[in-house]
C-alpha cells in the first residue's frame, strides 16, 4: 500500500509537471506569435500585386480595388475558423461597403467546394479562386507560417496595416477599419 501511494504521488507530480510544461510552452508560443504580429503590423509595406480568377472565372486584379480599405482574407472550406468568421465578414461588408470598404476572399480550395459553400452563405463580397497559387500570394502578404485563416487589412493607399493569423470577430475588424474609412 505504501508503494502504491508513492507511485500515485510520483505519477501525479509527473503529470502536473507535464501539464505545466505544456502550458508554459503554449503560453510562450502565443507570446512569440503576438510579438511577431505586432512587429509585422508596425512595418508599413505596400501590398503585393496579383491577379487571379474569381468564382465566376473572371480575371480579377488587386488594383481593381485601389482607393478602398480592403480586408483580404485567405481561407478554405475545410477550415473551421475560416467558416466561423464569414458571417461577420458578410455583416461588415454590408455595413461599410458604401464607405469605401471591401472584403476580398481568397479561397485556397477547389472551385466546386467553394461554390457549394458560398452559395448558401449569401456571399456579398468577391471570392477569388487562388487554389495552390494562393499559398504563394499568402506568403507574399506575410503569412510565413502558411496558416488559415490569414487576414490582411490594407489602407486606401495600398499599405498593409495589419496581419492576423487567427479567426477575427466583427468587433475586432470594425475596430481596425473604422479609423481607415
mmCIF file of the C-alpha atoms, coordinates in Angstrom:
data_MODEL
# 
_entry.id   MODEL 
# 
loop_
_atom_site.group_PDB 
_atom_site.id 
_atom_site.type_symbol 
_atom_site.label_atom_id 
_atom_site.label_alt_id 
_atom_site.label_comp_id 
_atom_site.label_asym_id 
_atom_site.label_entity_id 
_atom_site.label_seq_id 
_atom_site.pdbx_PDB_ins_code 
_atom_site.Cartn_x 
_atom_site.Cartn_y 
_atom_site.Cartn_z 
_atom_site.occupancy 
_atom_site.B_iso_or_equiv 
_atom_site.pdbx_formal_charge 
_atom_site.auth_seq_id 
_atom_site.auth_comp_id 
_atom_site.auth_asym_id 
_atom_site.auth_atom_id 
_atom_site.pdbx_PDB_model_num 
ATOM 1   C CA . UNK A 1 1   ? 0.000   0.000  0.000   1.00 0.00 ? 1   UNK A CA 1 
ATOM 2   C CA . UNK A 1 2   ? 2.856   2.340  0.814   1.00 0.00 ? 2   UNK A CA 1 
ATOM 3   C CA . UNK A 1 3   ? 4.465   1.723  -2.604  1.00 0.00 ? 3   UNK A CA 1 
ATOM 4   C CA . UNK A 1 4   ? 1.109   2.336  -4.248  1.00 0.00 ? 4   UNK A CA 1 
ATOM 5   C CA . UNK A 1 5   ? 0.828   5.741  -2.562  1.00 0.00 ? 5   UNK A CA 1 
ATOM 6   C CA . UNK A 1 6   ? 4.394   6.619  -3.575  1.00 0.00 ? 6   UNK A CA 1 
ATOM 7   C CA . UNK A 1 7   ? 3.738   5.589  -7.174  1.00 0.00 ? 7   UNK A CA 1 
ATOM 8   C CA . UNK A 1 8   ? 0.484   7.517  -7.227  1.00 0.00 ? 8   UNK A CA 1 
ATOM 9   C CA . UNK A 1 9   ? 2.192   10.605 -5.801  1.00 0.00 ? 9   UNK A CA 1 
ATOM 10  C CA . UNK A 1 10  ? 5.038   10.269 -8.318  1.00 0.00 ? 10  UNK A CA 1 
ATOM 11  C CA . UNK A 1 11  ? 2.568   9.848  -11.192 1.00 0.00 ? 11  UNK A CA 1 
ATOM 12  C CA . UNK A 1 12  ? 0.637   12.918 -10.019 1.00 0.00 ? 12  UNK A CA 1 
ATOM 13  C CA . UNK A 1 13  ? 3.812   15.014 -9.790  1.00 0.00 ? 13  UNK A CA 1 
ATOM 14  C CA . UNK A 1 14  ? 4.936   13.869 -13.254 1.00 0.00 ? 14  UNK A CA 1 
ATOM 15  C CA . UNK A 1 15  ? 1.522   14.609 -14.718 1.00 0.00 ? 15  UNK A CA 1 
ATOM 16  C CA . UNK A 1 16  ? 1.478   18.076 -13.155 1.00 0.00 ? 16  UNK A CA 1 
ATOM 17  C CA . UNK A 1 17  ? 4.985   18.747 -14.482 1.00 0.00 ? 17  UNK A CA 1 
ATOM 18  C CA . UNK A 1 18  ? 3.978   17.652 -17.980 1.00 0.00 ? 18  UNK A CA 1 
ATOM 19  C CA . UNK A 1 19  ? 0.815   19.790 -17.935 1.00 0.00 ? 19  UNK A CA 1 
ATOM 20  C CA . UNK A 1 20  ? 2.768   22.764 -16.588 1.00 0.00 ? 20  UNK A CA 1 
ATOM 21  C CA . UNK A 1 21  ? 5.429   22.335 -19.270 1.00 0.00 ? 21  UNK A CA 1 
ATOM 22  C CA . UNK A 1 22  ? 2.817   22.143 -21.992 1.00 0.00 ? 22  UNK A CA 1 
ATOM 23  C CA . UNK A 1 23  ? 1.021   25.222 -20.641 1.00 0.00 ? 23  UNK A CA 1 
ATOM 24  C CA . UNK A 1 24  ? 4.287   27.160 -20.456 1.00 0.00 ? 24  UNK A CA 1 
ATOM 25  C CA . UNK A 1 25  ? 5.236   26.146 -23.998 1.00 0.00 ? 25  UNK A CA 1 
ATOM 26  C CA . UNK A 1 26  ? 1.796   27.156 -25.287 1.00 0.00 ? 26  UNK A CA 1 
ATOM 27  C CA . UNK A 1 27  ? 2.000   30.491 -23.455 1.00 0.00 ? 27  UNK A CA 1 
ATOM 28  C CA . UNK A 1 28  ? 5.478   31.181 -24.851 1.00 0.00 ? 28  UNK A CA 1 
ATOM 29  C CA . UNK A 1 29  ? 4.377   30.301 -28.387 1.00 0.00 ? 29  UNK A CA 1 
ATOM 30  C CA . UNK A 1 30  ? 1.346   32.599 -28.088 1.00 0.00 ? 30  UNK A CA 1 
ATOM 31  C CA . UNK A 1 31  ? 3.502   35.440 -26.751 1.00 0.00 ? 31  UNK A CA 1 
ATOM 32  C CA . UNK A 1 32  ? 6.033   34.995 -29.565 1.00 0.00 ? 32  UNK A CA 1 
ATOM 33  C CA . UNK A 1 33  ? 3.254   34.890 -32.165 1.00 0.00 ? 33  UNK A CA 1 
ATOM 34  C CA . UNK A 1 34  ? 1.662   38.041 -30.713 1.00 0.00 ? 34  UNK A CA 1 
ATOM 35  C CA . UNK A 1 35  ? 5.016   39.836 -30.779 1.00 0.00 ? 35  UNK A CA 1 
ATOM 36  C CA . UNK A 1 36  ? 5.620   38.742 -34.383 1.00 0.00 ? 36  UNK A CA 1 
ATOM 37  C CA . UNK A 1 37  ? 2.172   40.049 -35.356 1.00 0.00 ? 37  UNK A CA 1 
ATOM 38  C CA . UNK A 1 38  ? 2.833   43.400 -33.660 1.00 0.00 ? 38  UNK A CA 1 
ATOM 39  C CA . UNK A 1 39  ? 6.195   43.741 -35.379 1.00 0.00 ? 39  UNK A CA 1 
ATOM 40  C CA . UNK A 1 40  ? 4.751   42.798 -38.751 1.00 0.00 ? 40  UNK A CA 1 
ATOM 41  C CA . UNK A 1 41  ? 1.847   45.211 -38.261 1.00 0.00 ? 41  UNK A CA 1 
ATOM 42  C CA . UNK A 1 42  ? 4.193   48.006 -37.221 1.00 0.00 ? 42  UNK A CA 1 
ATOM 43  C CA . UNK A 1 43  ? 6.016   47.855 -40.555 1.00 0.00 ? 43  UNK A CA 1 
ATOM 44  C CA . UNK A 1 44  ? 4.054   49.676 -43.217 1.00 0.00 ? 44  UNK A CA 1 
ATOM 45  C CA . UNK A 1 45  ? 4.676   47.960 -46.520 1.00 0.00 ? 45  UNK A CA 1 
ATOM 46  C CA . UNK A 1 46  ? 2.960   48.174 -49.859 1.00 0.00 ? 46  UNK A CA 1 
ATOM 47  C CA . UNK A 1 47  ? 0.662   45.343 -50.771 1.00 0.00 ? 47  UNK A CA 1 
ATOM 48  C CA . UNK A 1 48  ? 1.995   42.888 -53.351 1.00 0.00 ? 48  UNK A CA 1 
ATOM 49  C CA . UNK A 1 49  ? 0.141   42.796 -56.650 1.00 0.00 ? 49  UNK A CA 1 
ATOM 50  C CA . UNK A 1 50  ? -1.571  39.722 -58.027 1.00 0.00 ? 50  UNK A CA 1 
ATOM 51  C CA . UNK A 1 51  ? -4.259  38.628 -60.461 1.00 0.00 ? 51  UNK A CA 1 
ATOM 52  C CA . UNK A 1 52  ? -6.415  35.506 -60.157 1.00 0.00 ? 52  UNK A CA 1 
ATOM 53  C CA . UNK A 1 53  ? -9.850  34.483 -61.381 1.00 0.00 ? 53  UNK A CA 1 
ATOM 54  C CA . UNK A 1 54  ? -12.952 34.911 -59.303 1.00 0.00 ? 54  UNK A CA 1 
ATOM 55  C CA . UNK A 1 55  ? -15.560 32.282 -58.578 1.00 0.00 ? 55  UNK A CA 1 
ATOM 56  C CA . UNK A 1 56  ? -17.219 33.088 -61.936 1.00 0.00 ? 56  UNK A CA 1 
ATOM 57  C CA . UNK A 1 57  ? -13.998 32.647 -63.944 1.00 0.00 ? 57  UNK A CA 1 
ATOM 58  C CA . UNK A 1 58  ? -13.349 36.378 -64.485 1.00 0.00 ? 58  UNK A CA 1 
ATOM 59  C CA . UNK A 1 59  ? -9.726  37.535 -64.058 1.00 0.00 ? 59  UNK A CA 1 
ATOM 60  C CA . UNK A 1 60  ? -9.514  39.996 -61.164 1.00 0.00 ? 60  UNK A CA 1 
ATOM 61  C CA . UNK A 1 61  ? -6.552  42.178 -60.203 1.00 0.00 ? 61  UNK A CA 1 
ATOM 62  C CA . UNK A 1 62  ? -5.924  43.626 -56.731 1.00 0.00 ? 62  UNK A CA 1 
ATOM 63  C CA . UNK A 1 63  ? -5.525  47.053 -58.404 1.00 0.00 ? 63  UNK A CA 1 
ATOM 64  C CA . UNK A 1 64  ? -9.252  46.928 -59.128 1.00 0.00 ? 64  UNK A CA 1 
ATOM 65  C CA . UNK A 1 65  ? -9.848  47.936 -55.501 1.00 0.00 ? 65  UNK A CA 1 
ATOM 66  C CA . UNK A 1 66  ? -7.289  50.767 -55.352 1.00 0.00 ? 66  UNK A CA 1 
ATOM 67  C CA . UNK A 1 67  ? -8.531  53.606 -53.143 1.00 0.00 ? 67  UNK A CA 1 
ATOM 68  C CA . UNK A 1 68  ? -10.567 51.311 -50.875 1.00 0.00 ? 68  UNK A CA 1 
ATOM 69  C CA . UNK A 1 69  ? -9.901  49.920 -47.434 1.00 0.00 ? 69  UNK A CA 1 
ATOM 70  C CA . UNK A 1 70  ? -9.512  46.182 -48.053 1.00 0.00 ? 70  UNK A CA 1 
ATOM 71  C CA . UNK A 1 71  ? -9.851  43.174 -45.822 1.00 0.00 ? 71  UNK A CA 1 
ATOM 72  C CA . UNK A 1 72  ? -8.032  40.423 -47.728 1.00 0.00 ? 72  UNK A CA 1 
ATOM 73  C CA . UNK A 1 73  ? -8.969  37.039 -46.264 1.00 0.00 ? 73  UNK A CA 1 
ATOM 74  C CA . UNK A 1 74  ? -7.230  33.772 -47.179 1.00 0.00 ? 74  UNK A CA 1 
ATOM 75  C CA . UNK A 1 75  ? -9.462  30.822 -46.335 1.00 0.00 ? 75  UNK A CA 1 
ATOM 76  C CA . UNK A 1 76  ? -10.627 27.316 -47.246 1.00 0.00 ? 76  UNK A CA 1 
ATOM 77  C CA . UNK A 1 77  ? -13.906 25.448 -46.885 1.00 0.00 ? 77  UNK A CA 1 
ATOM 78  C CA . UNK A 1 78  ? -12.258 22.754 -44.736 1.00 0.00 ? 78  UNK A CA 1 
ATOM 79  C CA . UNK A 1 79  ? -11.004 25.355 -42.196 1.00 0.00 ? 79  UNK A CA 1 
ATOM 80  C CA . UNK A 1 80  ? -13.458 25.668 -39.229 1.00 0.00 ? 80  UNK A CA 1 
ATOM 81  C CA . UNK A 1 81  ? -12.208 29.108 -38.036 1.00 0.00 ? 81  UNK A CA 1 
ATOM 82  C CA . UNK A 1 82  ? -12.475 30.374 -41.628 1.00 0.00 ? 82  UNK A CA 1 
ATOM 83  C CA . UNK A 1 83  ? -16.072 29.238 -41.811 1.00 0.00 ? 83  UNK A CA 1 
ATOM 84  C CA . UNK A 1 84  ? -16.925 30.758 -38.417 1.00 0.00 ? 84  UNK A CA 1 
ATOM 85  C CA . UNK A 1 85  ? -15.692 34.260 -39.298 1.00 0.00 ? 85  UNK A CA 1 
ATOM 86  C CA . UNK A 1 86  ? -17.568 34.530 -42.607 1.00 0.00 ? 86  UNK A CA 1 
ATOM 87  C CA . UNK A 1 87  ? -20.945 35.636 -41.213 1.00 0.00 ? 87  UNK A CA 1 
ATOM 88  C CA . UNK A 1 88  ? -19.143 38.552 -39.502 1.00 0.00 ? 88  UNK A CA 1 
ATOM 89  C CA . UNK A 1 89  ? -17.441 39.425 -42.796 1.00 0.00 ? 89  UNK A CA 1 
ATOM 90  C CA . UNK A 1 90  ? -20.796 39.411 -44.620 1.00 0.00 ? 90  UNK A CA 1 
ATOM 91  C CA . UNK A 1 91  ? -22.198 41.813 -41.982 1.00 0.00 ? 91  UNK A CA 1 
ATOM 92  C CA . UNK A 1 92  ? -19.108 44.057 -42.194 1.00 0.00 ? 92  UNK A CA 1 
ATOM 93  C CA . UNK A 1 93  ? -19.297 44.203 -45.991 1.00 0.00 ? 93  UNK A CA 1 
ATOM 94  C CA . UNK A 1 94  ? -22.951 45.195 -45.819 1.00 0.00 ? 94  UNK A CA 1 
ATOM 95  C CA . UNK A 1 95  ? -22.391 47.826 -43.129 1.00 0.00 ? 95  UNK A CA 1 
ATOM 96  C CA . UNK A 1 96  ? -19.278 49.515 -44.590 1.00 0.00 ? 96  UNK A CA 1 
ATOM 97  C CA . UNK A 1 97  ? -19.411 48.927 -48.367 1.00 0.00 ? 97  UNK A CA 1 
ATOM 98  C CA . UNK A 1 98  ? -20.706 52.468 -49.011 1.00 0.00 ? 98  UNK A CA 1 
ATOM 99  C CA . UNK A 1 99  ? -17.819 53.947 -47.010 1.00 0.00 ? 99  UNK A CA 1 
ATOM 100 C CA . UNK A 1 100 ? -15.068 52.662 -49.287 1.00 0.00 ? 100 UNK A CA 1 
ATOM 101 C CA . UNK A 1 101 ? -14.537 49.276 -47.625 1.00 0.00 ? 101 UNK A CA 1 
ATOM 102 C CA . UNK A 1 102 ? -14.471 45.889 -49.266 1.00 0.00 ? 102 UNK A CA 1 
ATOM 103 C CA . UNK A 1 103 ? -13.656 42.348 -48.337 1.00 0.00 ? 103 UNK A CA 1 
ATOM 104 C CA . UNK A 1 104 ? -11.909 40.070 -50.795 1.00 0.00 ? 104 UNK A CA 1 
ATOM 105 C CA . UNK A 1 105 ? -11.926 36.368 -50.032 1.00 0.00 ? 105 UNK A CA 1 
ATOM 106 C CA . UNK A 1 106 ? -9.120  34.289 -51.492 1.00 0.00 ? 106 UNK A CA 1 
ATOM 107 C CA . UNK A 1 107 ? -10.093 30.638 -51.494 1.00 0.00 ? 107 UNK A CA 1 
ATOM 108 C CA . UNK A 1 108 ? -7.299  28.092 -51.219 1.00 0.00 ? 108 UNK A CA 1 
ATOM 109 C CA . UNK A 1 109 ? -9.611  25.311 -52.217 1.00 0.00 ? 109 UNK A CA 1 
ATOM 110 C CA . UNK A 1 110 ? -11.222 23.554 -55.166 1.00 0.00 ? 110 UNK A CA 1 
ATOM 111 C CA . UNK A 1 111 ? -13.704 25.653 -57.109 1.00 0.00 ? 111 UNK A CA 1 
ATOM 112 C CA . UNK A 1 112 ? -16.715 23.353 -56.674 1.00 0.00 ? 112 UNK A CA 1 
ATOM 113 C CA . UNK A 1 113 ? -16.179 23.111 -52.906 1.00 0.00 ? 113 UNK A CA 1 
ATOM 114 C CA . UNK A 1 114 ? -16.068 26.914 -52.743 1.00 0.00 ? 114 UNK A CA 1 
ATOM 115 C CA . UNK A 1 115 ? -19.230 27.292 -54.838 1.00 0.00 ? 115 UNK A CA 1 
ATOM 116 C CA . UNK A 1 116 ? -21.061 24.692 -52.735 1.00 0.00 ? 116 UNK A CA 1 
ATOM 117 C CA . UNK A 1 117 ? -20.059 26.533 -49.558 1.00 0.00 ? 117 UNK A CA 1 
ATOM 118 C CA . UNK A 1 118 ? -20.501 30.181 -50.591 1.00 0.00 ? 118 UNK A CA 1 
ATOM 119 C CA . UNK A 1 119 ? -23.811 29.954 -52.492 1.00 0.00 ? 119 UNK A CA 1 
ATOM 120 C CA . UNK A 1 120 ? -25.933 29.157 -49.406 1.00 0.00 ? 120 UNK A CA 1 
ATOM 121 C CA . UNK A 1 121 ? -23.957 31.701 -47.336 1.00 0.00 ? 121 UNK A CA 1 
ATOM 122 C CA . UNK A 1 122 ? -25.143 34.627 -49.465 1.00 0.00 ? 122 UNK A CA 1 
ATOM 123 C CA . UNK A 1 123 ? -21.634 35.987 -50.005 1.00 0.00 ? 123 UNK A CA 1 
ATOM 124 C CA . UNK A 1 124 ? -21.741 39.724 -50.724 1.00 0.00 ? 124 UNK A CA 1 
ATOM 125 C CA . UNK A 1 125 ? -18.055 40.213 -51.496 1.00 0.00 ? 125 UNK A CA 1 
ATOM 126 C CA . UNK A 1 126 ? -15.733 38.900 -54.204 1.00 0.00 ? 126 UNK A CA 1 
ATOM 127 C CA . UNK A 1 127 ? -14.352 35.381 -53.824 1.00 0.00 ? 127 UNK A CA 1 
ATOM 128 C CA . UNK A 1 128 ? -11.159 34.766 -55.768 1.00 0.00 ? 128 UNK A CA 1 
ATOM 129 C CA . UNK A 1 129 ? -10.042 31.260 -56.686 1.00 0.00 ? 129 UNK A CA 1 
ATOM 130 C CA . UNK A 1 130 ? -6.342  31.001 -55.943 1.00 0.00 ? 130 UNK A CA 1 
ATOM 131 C CA . UNK A 1 131 ? -6.018  27.298 -55.035 1.00 0.00 ? 131 UNK A CA 1 
ATOM 132 C CA . UNK A 1 132 ? -2.269  26.472 -54.848 1.00 0.00 ? 132 UNK A CA 1 
ATOM 133 C CA . UNK A 1 133 ? -1.237  29.876 -56.228 1.00 0.00 ? 133 UNK A CA 1 
ATOM 134 C CA . UNK A 1 134 ? -2.946  31.351 -53.180 1.00 0.00 ? 134 UNK A CA 1 
ATOM 135 C CA . UNK A 1 135 ? -0.286  29.884 -50.897 1.00 0.00 ? 135 UNK A CA 1 
ATOM 136 C CA . UNK A 1 136 ? 2.401   31.936 -52.673 1.00 0.00 ? 136 UNK A CA 1 
ATOM 137 C CA . UNK A 1 137 ? 0.186   35.042 -52.585 1.00 0.00 ? 137 UNK A CA 1 
ATOM 138 C CA . UNK A 1 138 ? -0.487  34.490 -48.890 1.00 0.00 ? 138 UNK A CA 1 
ATOM 139 C CA . UNK A 1 139 ? 3.264   34.222 -48.199 1.00 0.00 ? 139 UNK A CA 1 
ATOM 140 C CA . UNK A 1 140 ? 3.892   37.403 -50.215 1.00 0.00 ? 140 UNK A CA 1 
ATOM 141 C CA . UNK A 1 141 ? 1.431   39.134 -47.858 1.00 0.00 ? 141 UNK A CA 1 
ATOM 142 C CA . UNK A 1 142 ? 3.335   37.931 -44.792 1.00 0.00 ? 142 UNK A CA 1 
ATOM 143 C CA . UNK A 1 143 ? 1.866   34.533 -43.965 1.00 0.00 ? 143 UNK A CA 1 
ATOM 144 C CA . UNK A 1 144 ? 5.219   32.862 -43.412 1.00 0.00 ? 144 UNK A CA 1 
ATOM 145 C CA . UNK A 1 145 ? 3.598   30.105 -41.336 1.00 0.00 ? 145 UNK A CA 1 
ATOM 146 C CA . UNK A 1 146 ? 1.039   29.229 -44.032 1.00 0.00 ? 146 UNK A CA 1 
ATOM 147 C CA . UNK A 1 147 ? -1.864  29.212 -41.572 1.00 0.00 ? 147 UNK A CA 1 
ATOM 148 C CA . UNK A 1 148 ? -5.560  29.711 -42.258 1.00 0.00 ? 148 UNK A CA 1 
ATOM 149 C CA . UNK A 1 149 ? -7.401  31.884 -41.801 1.00 0.00 ? 149 UNK A CA 1 
ATOM 150 C CA . UNK A 1 150 ? -4.958  34.643 -42.646 1.00 0.00 ? 150 UNK A CA 1 
ATOM 151 C CA . UNK A 1 151 ? -6.304  38.171 -42.969 1.00 0.00 ? 151 UNK A CA 1 
ATOM 152 C CA . UNK A 1 152 ? -4.657  41.388 -44.096 1.00 0.00 ? 152 UNK A CA 1 
ATOM 153 C CA . UNK A 1 153 ? -6.019  44.915 -43.668 1.00 0.00 ? 153 UNK A CA 1 
ATOM 154 C CA . UNK A 1 154 ? -4.921  47.298 -46.431 1.00 0.00 ? 154 UNK A CA 1 
ATOM 155 C CA . UNK A 1 155 ? -5.453  51.063 -46.291 1.00 0.00 ? 155 UNK A CA 1 
ATOM 156 C CA . UNK A 1 156 ? -6.644  53.283 -49.167 1.00 0.00 ? 156 UNK A CA 1 
ATOM 157 C CA . UNK A 1 157 ? -3.039  53.904 -50.263 1.00 0.00 ? 157 UNK A CA 1 
ATOM 158 C CA . UNK A 1 158 ? -2.314  50.185 -50.625 1.00 0.00 ? 158 UNK A CA 1 
ATOM 159 C CA . UNK A 1 159 ? -0.304  49.873 -47.419 1.00 0.00 ? 159 UNK A CA 1 
ATOM 160 C CA . UNK A 1 160 ? -0.589  46.720 -45.347 1.00 0.00 ? 160 UNK A CA 1 
ATOM 161 C CA . UNK A 1 161 ? -1.749  47.975 -41.953 1.00 0.00 ? 161 UNK A CA 1 
ATOM 162 C CA . UNK A 1 162 ? -2.445  44.728 -40.099 1.00 0.00 ? 162 UNK A CA 1 
ATOM 163 C CA . UNK A 1 163 ? -1.935  40.981 -40.456 1.00 0.00 ? 163 UNK A CA 1 
ATOM 164 C CA . UNK A 1 164 ? -3.921  38.408 -38.482 1.00 0.00 ? 164 UNK A CA 1 
ATOM 165 C CA . UNK A 1 165 ? -3.154  34.684 -38.372 1.00 0.00 ? 165 UNK A CA 1 
ATOM 166 C CA . UNK A 1 166 ? -6.251  33.698 -36.423 1.00 0.00 ? 166 UNK A CA 1 
ATOM 167 C CA . UNK A 1 167 ? -10.011 33.995 -36.647 1.00 0.00 ? 167 UNK A CA 1 
ATOM 168 C CA . UNK A 1 168 ? -11.439 37.511 -36.433 1.00 0.00 ? 168 UNK A CA 1 
ATOM 169 C CA . UNK A 1 169 ? -14.683 38.785 -34.942 1.00 0.00 ? 169 UNK A CA 1 
ATOM 170 C CA . UNK A 1 170 ? -16.934 41.553 -36.210 1.00 0.00 ? 170 UNK A CA 1 
ATOM 171 C CA . UNK A 1 171 ? -15.813 43.842 -33.383 1.00 0.00 ? 171 UNK A CA 1 
ATOM 172 C CA . UNK A 1 172 ? -12.107 43.231 -33.990 1.00 0.00 ? 172 UNK A CA 1 
ATOM 173 C CA . UNK A 1 173 ? -12.358 44.083 -37.687 1.00 0.00 ? 173 UNK A CA 1 
ATOM 174 C CA . UNK A 1 174 ? -14.592 47.040 -37.050 1.00 0.00 ? 174 UNK A CA 1 
ATOM 175 C CA . UNK A 1 175 ? -12.045 48.453 -34.612 1.00 0.00 ? 175 UNK A CA 1 
ATOM 176 C CA . UNK A 1 176 ? -9.284  48.085 -37.223 1.00 0.00 ? 176 UNK A CA 1 
ATOM 177 C CA . UNK A 1 177 ? -11.108 49.532 -40.231 1.00 0.00 ? 177 UNK A CA 1 
ATOM 178 C CA . UNK A 1 178 ? -13.068 52.453 -38.738 1.00 0.00 ? 178 UNK A CA 1 
ATOM 179 C CA . UNK A 1 179 ? -10.002 54.709 -38.405 1.00 0.00 ? 179 UNK A CA 1 
ATOM 180 C CA . UNK A 1 180 ? -9.131  53.973 -42.054 1.00 0.00 ? 180 UNK A CA 1 
ATOM 181 C CA . UNK A 1 181 ? -12.532 54.814 -43.570 1.00 0.00 ? 181 UNK A CA 1 
# 
